mmCIF file of C-alpha atoms in Angstrom:
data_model
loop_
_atom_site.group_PDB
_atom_site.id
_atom_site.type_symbol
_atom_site.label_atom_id
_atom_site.label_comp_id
_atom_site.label_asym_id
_atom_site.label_seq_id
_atom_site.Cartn_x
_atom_site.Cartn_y
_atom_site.Cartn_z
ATOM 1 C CA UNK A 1 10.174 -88.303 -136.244
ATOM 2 C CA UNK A 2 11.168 -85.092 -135.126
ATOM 3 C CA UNK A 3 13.926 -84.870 -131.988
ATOM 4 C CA UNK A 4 14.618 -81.588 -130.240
ATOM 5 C CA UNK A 5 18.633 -82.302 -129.558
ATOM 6 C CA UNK A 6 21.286 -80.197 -128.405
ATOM 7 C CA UNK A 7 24.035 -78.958 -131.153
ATOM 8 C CA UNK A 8 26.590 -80.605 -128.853
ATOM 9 C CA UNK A 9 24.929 -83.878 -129.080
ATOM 10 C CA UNK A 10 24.492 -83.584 -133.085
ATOM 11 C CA UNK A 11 28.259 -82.882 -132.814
ATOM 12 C CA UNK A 12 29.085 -86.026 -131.080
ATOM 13 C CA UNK A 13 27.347 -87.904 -133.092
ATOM 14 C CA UNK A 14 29.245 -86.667 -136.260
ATOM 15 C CA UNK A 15 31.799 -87.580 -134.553
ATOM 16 C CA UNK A 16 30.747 -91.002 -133.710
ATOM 17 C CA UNK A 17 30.083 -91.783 -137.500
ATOM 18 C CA UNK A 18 33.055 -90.634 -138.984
ATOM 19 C CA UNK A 19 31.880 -89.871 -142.111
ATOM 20 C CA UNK A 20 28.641 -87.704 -143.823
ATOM 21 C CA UNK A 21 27.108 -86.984 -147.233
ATOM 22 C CA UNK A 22 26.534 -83.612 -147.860
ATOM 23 C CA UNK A 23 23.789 -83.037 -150.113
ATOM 24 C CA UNK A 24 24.671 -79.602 -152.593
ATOM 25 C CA UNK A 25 22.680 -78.355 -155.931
ATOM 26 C CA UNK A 26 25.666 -78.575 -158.478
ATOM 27 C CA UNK A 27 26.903 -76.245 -161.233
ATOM 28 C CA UNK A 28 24.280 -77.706 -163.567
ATOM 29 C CA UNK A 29 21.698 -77.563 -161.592
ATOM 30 C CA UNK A 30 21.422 -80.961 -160.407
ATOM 31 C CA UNK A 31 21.877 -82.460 -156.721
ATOM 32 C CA UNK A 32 25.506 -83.852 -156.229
ATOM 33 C CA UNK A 33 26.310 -86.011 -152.985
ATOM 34 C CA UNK A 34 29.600 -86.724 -151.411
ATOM 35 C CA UNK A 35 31.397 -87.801 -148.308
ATOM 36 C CA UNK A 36 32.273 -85.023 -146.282
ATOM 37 C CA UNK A 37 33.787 -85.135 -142.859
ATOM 38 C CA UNK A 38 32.556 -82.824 -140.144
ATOM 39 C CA UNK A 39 35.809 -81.182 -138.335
ATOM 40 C CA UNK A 40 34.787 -79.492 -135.051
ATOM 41 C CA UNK A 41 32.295 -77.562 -132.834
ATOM 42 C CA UNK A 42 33.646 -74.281 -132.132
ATOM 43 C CA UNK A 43 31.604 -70.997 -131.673
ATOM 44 C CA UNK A 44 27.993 -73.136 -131.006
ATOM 45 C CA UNK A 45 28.628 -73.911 -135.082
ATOM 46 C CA UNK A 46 29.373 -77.437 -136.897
ATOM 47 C CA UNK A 47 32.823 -76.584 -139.230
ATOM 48 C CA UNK A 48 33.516 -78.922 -142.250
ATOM 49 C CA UNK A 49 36.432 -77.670 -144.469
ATOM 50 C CA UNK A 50 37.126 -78.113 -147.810
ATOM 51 C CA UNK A 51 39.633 -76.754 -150.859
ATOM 52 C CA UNK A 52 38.508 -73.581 -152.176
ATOM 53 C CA UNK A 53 39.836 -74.915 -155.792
ATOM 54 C CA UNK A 54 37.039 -77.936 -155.343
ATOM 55 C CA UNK A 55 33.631 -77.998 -157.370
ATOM 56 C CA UNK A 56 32.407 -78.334 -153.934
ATOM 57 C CA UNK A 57 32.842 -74.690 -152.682
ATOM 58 C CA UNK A 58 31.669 -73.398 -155.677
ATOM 59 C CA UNK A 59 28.652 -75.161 -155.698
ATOM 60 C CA UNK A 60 28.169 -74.022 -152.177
ATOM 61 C CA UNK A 61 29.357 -70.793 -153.274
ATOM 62 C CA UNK A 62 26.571 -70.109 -155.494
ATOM 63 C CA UNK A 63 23.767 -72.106 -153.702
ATOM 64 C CA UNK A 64 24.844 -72.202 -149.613
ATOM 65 C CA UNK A 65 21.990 -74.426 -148.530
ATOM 66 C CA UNK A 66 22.986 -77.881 -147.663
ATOM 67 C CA UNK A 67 21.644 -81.204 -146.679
ATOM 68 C CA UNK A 68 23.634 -83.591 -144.471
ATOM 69 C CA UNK A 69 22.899 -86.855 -143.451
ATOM 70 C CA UNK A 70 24.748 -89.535 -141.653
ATOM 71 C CA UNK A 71 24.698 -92.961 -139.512
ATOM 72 C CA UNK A 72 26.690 -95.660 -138.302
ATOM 73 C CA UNK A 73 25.281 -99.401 -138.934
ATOM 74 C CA UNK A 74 24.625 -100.968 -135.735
ATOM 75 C CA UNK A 75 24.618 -104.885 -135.449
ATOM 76 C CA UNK A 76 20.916 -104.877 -135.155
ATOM 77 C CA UNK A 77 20.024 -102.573 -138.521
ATOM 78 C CA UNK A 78 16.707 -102.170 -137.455
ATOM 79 C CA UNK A 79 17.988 -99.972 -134.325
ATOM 80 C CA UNK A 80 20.895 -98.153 -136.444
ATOM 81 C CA UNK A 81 19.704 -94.390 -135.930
ATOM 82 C CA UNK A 82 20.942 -91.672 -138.095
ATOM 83 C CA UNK A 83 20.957 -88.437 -138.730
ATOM 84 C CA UNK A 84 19.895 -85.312 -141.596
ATOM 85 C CA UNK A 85 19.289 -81.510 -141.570
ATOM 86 C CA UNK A 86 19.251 -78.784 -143.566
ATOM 87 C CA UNK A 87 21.550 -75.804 -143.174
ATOM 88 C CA UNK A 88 23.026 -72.789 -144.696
ATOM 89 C CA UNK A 89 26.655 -72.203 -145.020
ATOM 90 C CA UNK A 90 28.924 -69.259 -144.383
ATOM 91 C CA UNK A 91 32.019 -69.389 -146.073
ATOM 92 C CA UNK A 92 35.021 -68.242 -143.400
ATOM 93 C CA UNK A 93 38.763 -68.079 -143.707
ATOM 94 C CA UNK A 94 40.166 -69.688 -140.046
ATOM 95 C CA UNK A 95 43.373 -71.537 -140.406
ATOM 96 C CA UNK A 96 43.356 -72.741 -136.781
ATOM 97 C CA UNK A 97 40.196 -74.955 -137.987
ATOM 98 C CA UNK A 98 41.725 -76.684 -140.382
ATOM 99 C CA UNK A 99 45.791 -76.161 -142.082
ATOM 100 C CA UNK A 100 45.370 -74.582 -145.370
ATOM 101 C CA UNK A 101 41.719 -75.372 -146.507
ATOM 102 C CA UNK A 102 38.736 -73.145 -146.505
ATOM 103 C CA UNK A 103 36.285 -73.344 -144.045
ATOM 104 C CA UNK A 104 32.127 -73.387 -144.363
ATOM 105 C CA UNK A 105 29.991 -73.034 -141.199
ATOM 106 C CA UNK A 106 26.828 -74.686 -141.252
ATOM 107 C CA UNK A 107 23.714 -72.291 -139.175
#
């Protein structure tokens, strides 16, 4: 199913479950997933950071489109709701985001 929500509320609920698996096409060509923690919404734009010496940024550095999906098991499973979309990242530079990592912006 297919929700119309607001970027605030995907926000809050990034929030709410901690932590996501970005989905990235690696070096070699093959999908790589990892935990990745979603930092802030600033600028009506979701900001994760990362170290610009990880495989990660070069990954995204060479293919910027991204899949992220999260959720947070509820006590009834069946009811747990979660979350995935696609996006493209922008690499940006903004130390007030995050102390001495590199920043990607998903659109």
């Amino acid at each position: 199913m297919n929700e119309e929500i607001t970027l605030r509320e995907v926000a809050d609920y990034l929030n709410h479950v901690g932590i996501q698996f970005m989905a990235t096409i690696g070096l070699d060509g093959k999908p790589k997933v990892r935990p990745m923690q979603y930092m802030v919404l600033e600028d009506e734009k979701l900001w994760f950071c990362t170290n610009s010496k990880k495989e990660v940024y070069a990954e995204l550095q060479a293919n910027p489109t991204i899949e992220l999906c999260g959720c947070k098991l509820e006590k009834d499973e069946i009811q747990t709701p979660w979350i995935r979309f696609s996006a493209e990242v922008v690499f940006e530079e903004r130390q007030d985001i995050r102390q001495g990592k590199s920043c990607i912006i998903c659109k």
